[in-house]
Amino acid sequence: MTQANGETAQGVLAGLSENLAAAVETAAVSVVRVEARRGNPSSGIVWTADGHVLTADHTVEREEEIPVGLGDGRTAQGRLVARDPGSDLALLKIEASDLVPAARASDDEVKIGHIVLSIGRPGAAGVMASLGIVSALGGQWRTSRGGQLDRFVRTDATLYPGFSGGPLVDAAGRVVGVNSWTLSQGAGLAIPVGLVAQIADALTQGGVKRAYLGVATQAVALPAAVRAKLGTQQESGVMLVGVEADGPAEKSGLLIGDVLVTINGNPLNTADDLLAQLSGAQTGQQAAVKLIRGGEVRDLPVTLGQRS
C-alpha cells in the first residue's frame, strides 16, 4: 500500500469513527438508566416529550418511585403505566422538563449488513455502546416469555449487563429496535421499532390485550381410528393436561384430557400452534374448537379471555 493509499484508508476509518461517535451522542440524550430492580439497573428510551419511557419489563420489580437517570445527569421519579410481558416491554411515566424523545427510523429502512450500535446506560458512569451489523431480518418468533411477535432484527452487537431496554440504533443514531437479553436469551434479537411503536401505543391505553384459554398442554399422536373419524391426515393434536380454575377454558366446558385438533379450522399439532392462533385472536371472541373427548369428535364454542 502506498503512503497516499494508507492516508486515504486512515481518513475513511477516521471519518467512520467520528460518524459512529456522533450517532452515539445523538442517541445518548434519549437513553436513560432505570433503577426498578434492586442492584440491577437497566436502560430505557425516552419515547415521548411528555415523559413516557420504554424499558425492559423483566427489570421492573416495583411500580412507583422508580429512579430514572437522565442523559443530562438529572434523576426523575417514574411510575409504571403498563407492561407487556410477552414482548418484555414496560412503559413508565416520569415528570421532567426538556426531555428529548428518541429519533426513530422506519422498519423498511433497515437492511441486512447495515451498521448498528447497541446503546445502554446501565450505571452512573454514563452511556455505553457496542458495534455490530444487522445480520438478519426475520418473521414471526416465539419469545422466551411466551409472546408471539411478528418480526425481529438480529444483530451481533454485544448486549452488556444493563443494556436490556436500551435501543439498537443506526449510523445516524435513530432507533431501529429495542434490546432485551432475556427476550432473546443472548441470541442478539431486537424488537423492530415499528412493532415497538405499536406496543407502546397499546401500553399508553392501559395495556396489550392478549387472548388466552388458561390451559396447560402437550402434543399427542392421533391414532389412525381418530384420524379416520376426523377425515384428516393430521398426525397430532394438543392434549389439555391442566385447566385453570374459573378460566376461559373451564367456563367454556373444556376438560383435562381433551385433545384439541383445530381452532377456527386451523390445525393444532403443537402447543406453539395453539399459542400462535391465540396471539392473533381478539379477546372476548368466540372460537370454534374441534376436539376429541373419550374417543369421540366434538365441536365446542370457546370464548377467549384476556391476559394483559
Short mmCIF file of the C-alpha atoms (twelve columns), coordinates in Angstrom:
data_MODEL
# 
_entry.id   MODEL 
# 
loop_
_atom_site.group_PDB 
_atom_site.id 
_atom_site.type_symbol 
_atom_site.label_atom_id 
_atom_site.label_alt_id 
_atom_site.label_comp_id 
_atom_site.label_asym_id 
_atom_site.label_seq_id 
_atom_site.Cartn_x 
_atom_site.Cartn_y 
_atom_site.Cartn_z 
_atom_site.pdbx_PDB_model_num 
ATOM 1   C CA . MET A 1   0.000   0.000   0.000  1 
ATOM 2   C CA . THR A 2   1.366   3.420   -0.936 1 
ATOM 3   C CA . GLN A 3   1.561   6.242   1.567  1 
ATOM 4   C CA . ALA A 4   -1.251  8.052   -0.259 1 
ATOM 5   C CA . ASN A 5   -3.488  4.988   -0.150 1 
ATOM 6   C CA . GLY A 6   -2.667  4.463   3.508  1 
ATOM 7   C CA . GLU A 7   -3.575  8.024   4.331  1 
ATOM 8   C CA . THR A 8   -6.828  7.662   2.384  1 
ATOM 9   C CA . ALA A 9   -7.741  4.489   4.296  1 
ATOM 10  C CA . GLN A 10  -6.927  6.169   7.596  1 
ATOM 11  C CA . GLY A 11  -9.078  9.101   6.596  1 
ATOM 12  C CA . VAL A 12  -12.012 6.829   5.766  1 
ATOM 13  C CA . LEU A 13  -11.695 5.000   9.087  1 
ATOM 14  C CA . ALA A 14  -11.340 8.246   10.993 1 
ATOM 15  C CA . GLY A 15  -14.452 9.587   9.278  1 
ATOM 16  C CA . LEU A 16  -16.401 6.428   10.063 1 
ATOM 17  C CA . SER A 17  -15.241 6.571   13.668 1 
ATOM 18  C CA . GLU A 18  -16.385 10.174  14.028 1 
ATOM 19  C CA . ASN A 19  -19.747 9.373   12.443 1 
ATOM 20  C CA . LEU A 20  -20.337 6.483   14.848 1 
ATOM 21  C CA . ALA A 21  -19.353 8.622   17.825 1 
ATOM 22  C CA . ALA A 22  -21.818 11.255  16.626 1 
ATOM 23  C CA . ALA A 23  -24.536 8.587   16.347 1 
ATOM 24  C CA . VAL A 24  -23.928 7.571   19.961 1 
ATOM 25  C CA . GLU A 25  -24.082 11.207  21.085 1 
ATOM 26  C CA . THR A 26  -27.342 11.719  19.193 1 
ATOM 27  C CA . ALA A 27  -28.964 8.664   20.744 1 
ATOM 28  C CA . ALA A 28  -27.491 9.072   24.228 1 
ATOM 29  C CA . VAL A 29  -29.606 12.108  25.152 1 
ATOM 30  C CA . SER A 30  -32.686 9.869   24.934 1 
ATOM 31  C CA . VAL A 31  -31.215 6.830   26.720 1 
ATOM 32  C CA . VAL A 32  -31.871 6.630   30.464 1 
ATOM 33  C CA . ARG A 33  -30.926 4.472   33.431 1 
ATOM 34  C CA . VAL A 34  -33.868 2.699   35.094 1 
ATOM 35  C CA . GLU A 35  -33.483 1.524   38.694 1 
ATOM 36  C CA . ALA A 36  -36.624 -0.554  39.106 1 
ATOM 37  C CA . ARG A 37  -34.839 -3.685  40.311 1 
ATOM 38  C CA . ARG A 38  -32.582 -3.679  43.365 1 
ATOM 39  C CA . GLY A 39  -28.919 -3.839  42.437 1 
ATOM 40  C CA . ASN A 40  -29.597 -4.405  38.731 1 
ATOM 41  C CA . PRO A 41  -30.334 -1.211  36.810 1 
ATOM 42  C CA . SER A 42  -31.425 -1.420  33.201 1 
ATOM 43  C CA . SER A 43  -31.666 1.032   30.334 1 
ATOM 44  C CA . GLY A 44  -34.641 2.804   28.860 1 
ATOM 45  C CA . ILE A 45  -35.646 5.085   25.998 1 
ATOM 46  C CA . VAL A 46  -37.347 8.475   26.238 1 
ATOM 47  C CA . TRP A 47  -40.270 7.744   23.948 1 
ATOM 48  C CA . THR A 48  -42.315 10.943  24.152 1 
ATOM 49  C CA . ALA A 49  -41.550 14.523  25.139 1 
ATOM 50  C CA . ASP A 50  -44.222 14.397  27.859 1 
ATOM 51  C CA . GLY A 51  -42.353 11.743  29.825 1 
ATOM 52  C CA . HIS A 52  -43.143 8.259   28.556 1 
ATOM 53  C CA . VAL A 53  -40.130 5.951   28.868 1 
ATOM 54  C CA . LEU A 54  -39.850 2.442   27.442 1 
ATOM 55  C CA . THR A 55  -37.777 -0.169  29.248 1 
ATOM 56  C CA . ALA A 56  -37.477 -3.944  29.673 1 
ATOM 57  C CA . ASP A 57  -40.376 -5.427  31.625 1 
ATOM 58  C CA . HIS A 58  -38.300 -8.135  33.323 1 
ATOM 59  C CA . THR A 59  -36.272 -5.434  35.080 1 
ATOM 60  C CA . VAL A 60  -39.292 -3.638  36.576 1 
ATOM 61  C CA . GLU A 61  -39.975 -5.035  40.047 1 
ATOM 62  C CA . ARG A 62  -41.791 -2.047  41.501 1 
ATOM 63  C CA . GLU A 63  -44.496 0.246   40.197 1 
ATOM 64  C CA . GLU A 64  -43.915 3.558   41.976 1 
ATOM 65  C CA . GLU A 65  -40.983 5.832   42.838 1 
ATOM 66  C CA . ILE A 66  -38.663 4.369   40.213 1 
ATOM 67  C CA . PRO A 67  -35.443 6.403   39.909 1 
ATOM 68  C CA . VAL A 68  -34.727 7.215   36.257 1 
ATOM 69  C CA . GLY A 69  -31.317 8.701   35.447 1 
ATOM 70  C CA . LEU A 70  -31.495 11.102  32.507 1 
ATOM 71  C CA . GLY A 71  -28.836 11.802  29.932 1 
ATOM 72  C CA . ASP A 72  -28.112 15.274  31.347 1 
ATOM 73  C CA . GLY A 73  -27.391 13.969  34.842 1 
ATOM 74  C CA . ARG A 74  -30.783 14.660  36.404 1 
ATOM 75  C CA . THR A 75  -32.756 11.957  38.200 1 
ATOM 76  C CA . ALA A 76  -36.528 11.796  37.785 1 
ATOM 77  C CA . GLN A 77  -39.062 9.634   39.586 1 
ATOM 78  C CA . GLY A 78  -41.075 7.264   37.435 1 
ATOM 79  C CA . ARG A 79  -44.144 5.105   37.799 1 
ATOM 80  C CA . LEU A 80  -45.285 2.084   35.841 1 
ATOM 81  C CA . VAL A 81  -48.046 2.803   33.327 1 
ATOM 82  C CA . ALA A 82  -48.425 -0.677  31.840 1 
ATOM 83  C CA . ARG A 83  -46.394 -3.716  30.886 1 
ATOM 84  C CA . ASP A 84  -46.430 -6.442  28.247 1 
ATOM 85  C CA . PRO A 85  -44.515 -9.498  29.499 1 
ATOM 86  C CA . GLY A 86  -44.724 -11.287 26.144 1 
ATOM 87  C CA . SER A 87  -42.665 -8.608  24.411 1 
ATOM 88  C CA . ASP A 88  -40.680 -7.743  27.573 1 
ATOM 89  C CA . LEU A 89  -41.653 -4.090  27.250 1 
ATOM 90  C CA . ALA A 90  -42.829 -1.811  30.039 1 
ATOM 91  C CA . LEU A 91  -43.944 1.806   29.814 1 
ATOM 92  C CA . LEU A 92  -43.023 4.253   32.571 1 
ATOM 93  C CA . LYS A 93  -44.090 7.864   33.104 1 
ATOM 94  C CA . ILE A 94  -41.676 10.414  34.513 1 
ATOM 95  C CA . GLU A 95  -42.131 14.074  35.399 1 
ATOM 96  C CA . ALA A 96  -39.271 16.059  33.879 1 
ATOM 97  C CA . SER A 97  -38.831 19.026  31.584 1 
ATOM 98  C CA . ASP A 98  -36.840 19.382  28.373 1 
ATOM 99  C CA . LEU A 99  -36.957 15.699  27.500 1 
ATOM 100 C CA . VAL A 100 -35.683 14.690  24.067 1 
ATOM 101 C CA . PRO A 101 -37.612 11.736  22.594 1 
ATOM 102 C CA . ALA A 102 -35.542 9.268   20.628 1 
ATOM 103 C CA . ALA A 103 -35.410 9.695   16.868 1 
ATOM 104 C CA . ARG A 104 -36.735 6.609   15.086 1 
ATOM 105 C CA . ALA A 105 -36.003 5.007   11.757 1 
ATOM 106 C CA . SER A 106 -38.721 3.187   9.835  1 
ATOM 107 C CA . ASP A 107 -38.604 -0.593  9.624  1 
ATOM 108 C CA . ASP A 108 -38.276 -0.590  5.840  1 
ATOM 109 C CA . GLU A 109 -35.049 1.440   6.062  1 
ATOM 110 C CA . VAL A 110 -33.244 -1.342  7.945  1 
ATOM 111 C CA . LYS A 111 -31.258 -3.717  5.746  1 
ATOM 112 C CA . ILE A 112 -29.041 -6.732  6.339  1 
ATOM 113 C CA . GLY A 113 -25.445 -5.536  6.537  1 
ATOM 114 C CA . HIS A 114 -26.246 -2.105  7.980  1 
ATOM 115 C CA . ILE A 115 -24.001 -0.966  10.820 1 
ATOM 116 C CA . VAL A 116 -25.862 -0.709  14.133 1 
ATOM 117 C CA . LEU A 117 -24.995 0.189   17.721 1 
ATOM 118 C CA . SER A 118 -26.470 -1.203  20.923 1 
ATOM 119 C CA . ILE A 119 -26.628 1.576   23.489 1 
ATOM 120 C CA . GLY A 120 -27.237 1.419   27.214 1 
ATOM 121 C CA . ARG A 121 -26.915 3.494   30.347 1 
ATOM 122 C CA . PRO A 122 -26.510 0.756   32.952 1 
ATOM 123 C CA . GLY A 123 -24.708 2.790   35.599 1 
ATOM 124 C CA . ALA A 124 -23.908 6.240   36.878 1 
ATOM 125 C CA . ALA A 125 -20.718 6.282   34.785 1 
ATOM 126 C CA . GLY A 126 -22.742 7.159   31.709 1 
ATOM 127 C CA . VAL A 127 -23.665 5.766   28.335 1 
ATOM 128 C CA . MET A 128 -22.051 2.659   26.837 1 
ATOM 129 C CA . ALA A 129 -22.152 1.346   23.270 1 
ATOM 130 C CA . SER A 130 -21.228 -1.732  21.250 1 
ATOM 131 C CA . LEU A 131 -20.898 -2.075  17.486 1 
ATOM 132 C CA . GLY A 132 -22.304 -4.668  15.106 1 
ATOM 133 C CA . ILE A 133 -24.255 -5.191  11.924 1 
ATOM 134 C CA . VAL A 134 -27.770 -6.289  11.087 1 
ATOM 135 C CA . SER A 135 -27.179 -9.964  10.405 1 
ATOM 136 C CA . ALA A 136 -30.784 -10.998 9.719  1 
ATOM 137 C CA . LEU A 137 -34.334 -9.700  9.460  1 
ATOM 138 C CA . GLY A 138 -36.878 -12.328 10.406 1 
ATOM 139 C CA . GLY A 139 -40.572 -13.026 10.657 1 
ATOM 140 C CA . GLN A 140 -42.681 -14.486 13.437 1 
ATOM 141 C CA . TRP A 141 -40.883 -15.736 16.536 1 
ATOM 142 C CA . ARG A 142 -41.838 -17.093 19.926 1 
ATOM 143 C CA . THR A 143 -40.143 -15.120 22.684 1 
ATOM 144 C CA . SER A 144 -38.692 -16.711 25.796 1 
ATOM 145 C CA . ARG A 145 -41.516 -15.047 27.762 1 
ATOM 146 C CA . GLY A 146 -44.303 -16.655 25.755 1 
ATOM 147 C CA . GLY A 147 -45.046 -13.805 23.363 1 
ATOM 148 C CA . GLN A 148 -45.627 -14.196 19.645 1 
ATOM 149 C CA . LEU A 149 -44.062 -11.289 17.735 1 
ATOM 150 C CA . ASP A 150 -44.380 -10.584 14.033 1 
ATOM 151 C CA . ARG A 151 -40.742 -9.868  13.228 1 
ATOM 152 C CA . PHE A 152 -37.257 -9.348  14.612 1 
ATOM 153 C CA . VAL A 153 -33.867 -7.794  13.921 1 
ATOM 154 C CA . ARG A 154 -30.827 -9.988  14.591 1 
ATOM 155 C CA . THR A 155 -27.504 -8.324  15.313 1 
ATOM 156 C CA . ASP A 156 -24.060 -9.316  16.538 1 
ATOM 157 C CA . ALA A 157 -23.690 -6.156  18.648 1 
ATOM 158 C CA . THR A 158 -22.864 -7.166  22.233 1 
ATOM 159 C CA . LEU A 159 -25.502 -6.661  24.925 1 
ATOM 160 C CA . TYR A 160 -23.617 -5.811  28.101 1 
ATOM 161 C CA . PRO A 161 -25.267 -6.189  31.529 1 
ATOM 162 C CA . GLY A 162 -27.821 -3.432  31.964 1 
ATOM 163 C CA . PHE A 163 -28.377 -2.913  28.228 1 
ATOM 164 C CA . SER A 164 -31.851 -4.503  28.292 1 
ATOM 165 C CA . GLY A 165 -34.474 -1.895  27.450 1 
ATOM 166 C CA . GLY A 166 -31.974 0.238   25.573 1 
ATOM 167 C CA . PRO A 167 -32.061 0.967   21.857 1 
ATOM 168 C CA . LEU A 168 -30.437 -0.577  18.836 1 
ATOM 169 C CA . VAL A 169 -29.636 2.433   16.644 1 
ATOM 170 C CA . ASP A 170 -28.459 3.008   13.093 1 
ATOM 171 C CA . ALA A 171 -25.436 5.012   11.956 1 
ATOM 172 C CA . ALA A 172 -27.470 8.215   12.289 1 
ATOM 173 C CA . GLY A 173 -28.405 7.495   15.910 1 
ATOM 174 C CA . ARG A 174 -32.032 6.624   15.123 1 
ATOM 175 C CA . VAL A 175 -33.735 3.772   16.957 1 
ATOM 176 C CA . VAL A 176 -34.235 0.681   14.796 1 
ATOM 177 C CA . GLY A 177 -35.115 -1.696  17.632 1 
ATOM 178 C CA . VAL A 178 -35.227 -2.334  21.374 1 
ATOM 179 C CA . ASN A 179 -32.846 -4.789  23.023 1 
ATOM 180 C CA . SER A 180 -33.682 -7.406  25.652 1 
ATOM 181 C CA . TRP A 181 -31.214 -10.032 26.831 1 
ATOM 182 C CA . THR A 182 -33.986 -12.050 28.499 1 
ATOM 183 C CA . LEU A 183 -36.243 -11.959 25.455 1 
ATOM 184 C CA . SER A 184 -33.647 -13.286 23.032 1 
ATOM 185 C CA . GLN A 185 -31.701 -15.437 25.508 1 
ATOM 186 C CA . GLY A 186 -28.449 -13.982 24.224 1 
ATOM 187 C CA . ALA A 187 -29.304 -14.601 20.560 1 
ATOM 188 C CA . GLY A 188 -28.985 -10.921 19.641 1 
ATOM 189 C CA . LEU A 189 -32.635 -10.383 18.714 1 
ATOM 190 C CA . ALA A 190 -34.198 -6.936  18.963 1 
ATOM 191 C CA . ILE A 191 -37.827 -5.911  18.514 1 
ATOM 192 C CA . PRO A 192 -38.121 -3.697  15.402 1 
ATOM 193 C CA . VAL A 193 -39.021 -0.101  16.155 1 
ATOM 194 C CA . GLY A 194 -42.267 -0.211  14.145 1 
ATOM 195 C CA . LEU A 195 -43.530 -3.091  16.258 1 
ATOM 196 C CA . VAL A 196 -42.287 -1.366  19.411 1 
ATOM 197 C CA . ALA A 197 -44.328 1.702   18.460 1 
ATOM 198 C CA . GLN A 198 -47.476 -0.410  18.116 1 
ATOM 199 C CA . ILE A 199 -46.925 -1.978  21.530 1 
ATOM 200 C CA . ALA A 200 -46.111 1.393   23.097 1 
ATOM 201 C CA . ASP A 201 -49.358 2.845   21.725 1 
ATOM 202 C CA . ALA A 202 -51.281 -0.035  23.293 1 
ATOM 203 C CA . LEU A 203 -49.463 0.420   26.598 1 
ATOM 204 C CA . THR A 204 -50.406 4.097   26.731 1 
ATOM 205 C CA . GLN A 205 -54.023 2.934   26.522 1 
ATOM 206 C CA . GLY A 206 -53.542 0.685   29.540 1 
ATOM 207 C CA . GLY A 207 -52.008 -2.483  28.170 1 
ATOM 208 C CA . VAL A 208 -51.693 -5.021  25.382 1 
ATOM 209 C CA . LYS A 209 -54.713 -7.284  25.225 1 
ATOM 210 C CA . ARG A 210 -53.743 -10.893 24.575 1 
ATOM 211 C CA . ALA A 211 -56.267 -13.665 24.171 1 
ATOM 212 C CA . TYR A 212 -55.765 -16.771 26.277 1 
ATOM 213 C CA . LEU A 213 -57.509 -20.001 27.240 1 
ATOM 214 C CA . GLY A 214 -55.976 -20.781 30.609 1 
ATOM 215 C CA . VAL A 215 -54.699 -24.275 29.826 1 
ATOM 216 C CA . ALA A 216 -51.519 -26.329 30.017 1 
ATOM 217 C CA . THR A 217 -50.958 -28.599 27.024 1 
ATOM 218 C CA . GLN A 218 -48.765 -31.209 25.424 1 
ATOM 219 C CA . ALA A 219 -48.702 -32.622 21.909 1 
ATOM 220 C CA . VAL A 220 -50.029 -36.169 21.465 1 
ATOM 221 C CA . ALA A 221 -50.289 -38.505 18.477 1 
ATOM 222 C CA . LEU A 222 -53.719 -39.031 16.922 1 
ATOM 223 C CA . PRO A 223 -54.493 -42.749 16.435 1 
ATOM 224 C CA . ALA A 224 -55.471 -43.907 12.961 1 
ATOM 225 C CA . ALA A 225 -59.052 -44.548 14.092 1 
ATOM 226 C CA . VAL A 226 -59.383 -40.989 15.339 1 
ATOM 227 C CA . ARG A 227 -57.901 -39.586 12.138 1 
ATOM 228 C CA . ALA A 228 -60.465 -41.620 10.198 1 
ATOM 229 C CA . LYS A 229 -63.307 -40.102 12.234 1 
ATOM 230 C CA . LEU A 230 -61.905 -36.644 11.627 1 
ATOM 231 C CA . GLY A 231 -61.370 -37.302 7.938  1 
ATOM 232 C CA . THR A 232 -57.865 -35.856 8.156  1 
ATOM 233 C CA . GLN A 233 -54.242 -36.919 7.855  1 
ATOM 234 C CA . GLN A 234 -53.285 -34.683 10.790 1 
ATOM 235 C CA . GLU A 235 -50.969 -36.795 12.917 1 
ATOM 236 C CA . SER A 236 -51.077 -34.983 16.257 1 
ATOM 237 C CA . GLY A 237 -53.223 -32.798 18.461 1 
ATOM 238 C CA . VAL A 238 -52.872 -30.813 21.675 1 
ATOM 239 C CA . MET A 239 -53.994 -32.522 24.882 1 
ATOM 240 C CA . LEU A 240 -55.070 -30.465 27.881 1 
ATOM 241 C CA . VAL A 241 -53.042 -31.517 30.918 1 
ATOM 242 C CA . GLY A 242 -54.181 -28.602 33.057 1 
ATOM 243 C CA . VAL A 243 -57.185 -26.263 33.071 1 
ATOM 244 C CA . GLU A 244 -57.113 -23.022 35.045 1 
ATOM 245 C CA . ALA A 245 -59.902 -22.788 37.609 1 
ATOM 246 C CA . ASP A 246 -62.566 -20.312 36.519 1 
ATOM 247 C CA . GLY A 247 -60.542 -19.545 33.375 1 
ATOM 248 C CA . PRO A 248 -61.901 -19.213 29.830 1 
ATOM 249 C CA . ALA A 249 -61.360 -22.899 29.017 1 
ATOM 250 C CA . GLU A 250 -63.163 -24.159 32.115 1 
ATOM 251 C CA . LYS A 251 -66.003 -21.683 31.653 1 
ATOM 252 C CA . SER A 252 -66.415 -22.899 28.067 1 
ATOM 253 C CA . GLY A 253 -66.571 -26.554 29.099 1 
ATOM 254 C CA . LEU A 254 -63.083 -27.804 28.212 1 
ATOM 255 C CA . LEU A 255 -61.773 -30.620 30.405 1 
ATOM 256 C CA . ILE A 256 -58.404 -32.104 31.292 1 
ATOM 257 C CA . GLY A 257 -57.772 -34.920 28.822 1 
ATOM 258 C CA . ASP A 258 -59.498 -33.217 25.902 1 
ATOM 259 C CA . VAL A 259 -57.382 -33.302 22.746 1 
ATOM 260 C CA . LEU A 260 -57.765 -30.134 20.693 1 
ATOM 261 C CA . VAL A 261 -57.480 -30.792 16.967 1 
ATOM 262 C CA . THR A 262 -58.381 -27.477 15.327 1 
ATOM 263 C CA . ILE A 263 -59.339 -23.946 16.308 1 
ATOM 264 C CA . ASN A 264 -61.351 -21.954 13.790 1 
ATOM 265 C CA . GLY A 265 -60.432 -24.629 11.250 1 
ATOM 266 C CA . ASN A 266 -56.682 -24.257 11.801 1 
ATOM 267 C CA . PRO A 267 -54.860 -27.479 12.762 1 
ATOM 268 C CA . LEU A 268 -53.245 -27.725 16.185 1 
ATOM 269 C CA . ASN A 269 -50.263 -30.056 16.087 1 
ATOM 270 C CA . THR A 270 -48.245 -28.487 18.897 1 
ATOM 271 C CA . ALA A 271 -48.585 -26.078 21.803 1 
ATOM 272 C CA . ASP A 272 -46.907 -23.425 19.642 1 
ATOM 273 C CA . ASP A 273 -49.705 -23.794 17.085 1 
ATOM 274 C CA . LEU A 274 -52.250 -23.008 19.789 1 
ATOM 275 C CA . LEU A 275 -50.248 -20.029 21.055 1 
ATOM 276 C CA . ALA A 276 -49.882 -18.699 17.517 1 
ATOM 277 C CA . GLN A 277 -53.647 -18.852 16.976 1 
ATOM 278 C CA . LEU A 278 -54.336 -17.130 20.286 1 
ATOM 279 C CA . SER A 279 -51.797 -14.375 19.618 1 
ATOM 280 C CA . GLY A 280 -53.723 -13.296 16.544 1 
ATOM 281 C CA . ALA A 281 -57.161 -13.568 18.153 1 
ATOM 282 C CA . GLN A 282 -59.338 -10.897 19.748 1 
ATOM 283 C CA . THR A 283 -60.193 -11.139 23.418 1 
ATOM 284 C CA . GLY A 284 -63.839 -11.915 24.002 1 
ATOM 285 C CA . GLN A 285 -64.314 -13.508 20.596 1 
ATOM 286 C CA . GLN A 286 -65.784 -16.986 20.268 1 
ATOM 287 C CA . ALA A 287 -63.521 -19.605 18.727 1 
ATOM 288 C CA . ALA A 288 -64.733 -22.857 17.158 1 
ATOM 289 C CA . VAL A 289 -62.761 -25.734 18.671 1 
ATOM 290 C CA . LYS A 290 -62.821 -29.288 17.343 1 
ATOM 291 C CA . LEU A 291 -61.672 -31.799 19.923 1 
ATOM 292 C CA . ILE A 292 -61.518 -35.453 20.867 1 
ATOM 293 C CA . ARG A 293 -63.144 -36.490 24.160 1 
ATOM 294 C CA . GLY A 294 -63.418 -40.137 25.114 1 
ATOM 295 C CA . GLY A 295 -62.614 -41.144 21.553 1 
ATOM 296 C CA . GLU A 296 -65.450 -39.084 20.129 1 
ATOM 297 C CA . VAL A 297 -65.210 -35.979 17.960 1 
ATOM 298 C CA . ARG A 298 -66.869 -32.886 19.401 1 
ATOM 299 C CA . ASP A 299 -67.272 -29.264 18.341 1 
ATOM 300 C CA . LEU A 300 -67.245 -26.712 21.132 1 
ATOM 301 C CA . PRO A 301 -67.519 -22.911 21.022 1 
ATOM 302 C CA . VAL A 302 -64.938 -21.358 23.348 1 
ATOM 303 C CA . THR A 303 -64.910 -17.724 24.443 1 
ATOM 304 C CA . LEU A 304 -61.367 -16.373 24.666 1 
ATOM 305 C CA . GLY A 305 -60.319 -14.467 27.756 1 
ATOM 306 C CA . GLN A 306 -57.950 -11.544 28.175 1 
ATOM 307 C CA . ARG A 307 -54.470 -11.573 29.675 1 
ATOM 308 C CA . SER A 308 -52.760 -8.190  29.818 1 
# 
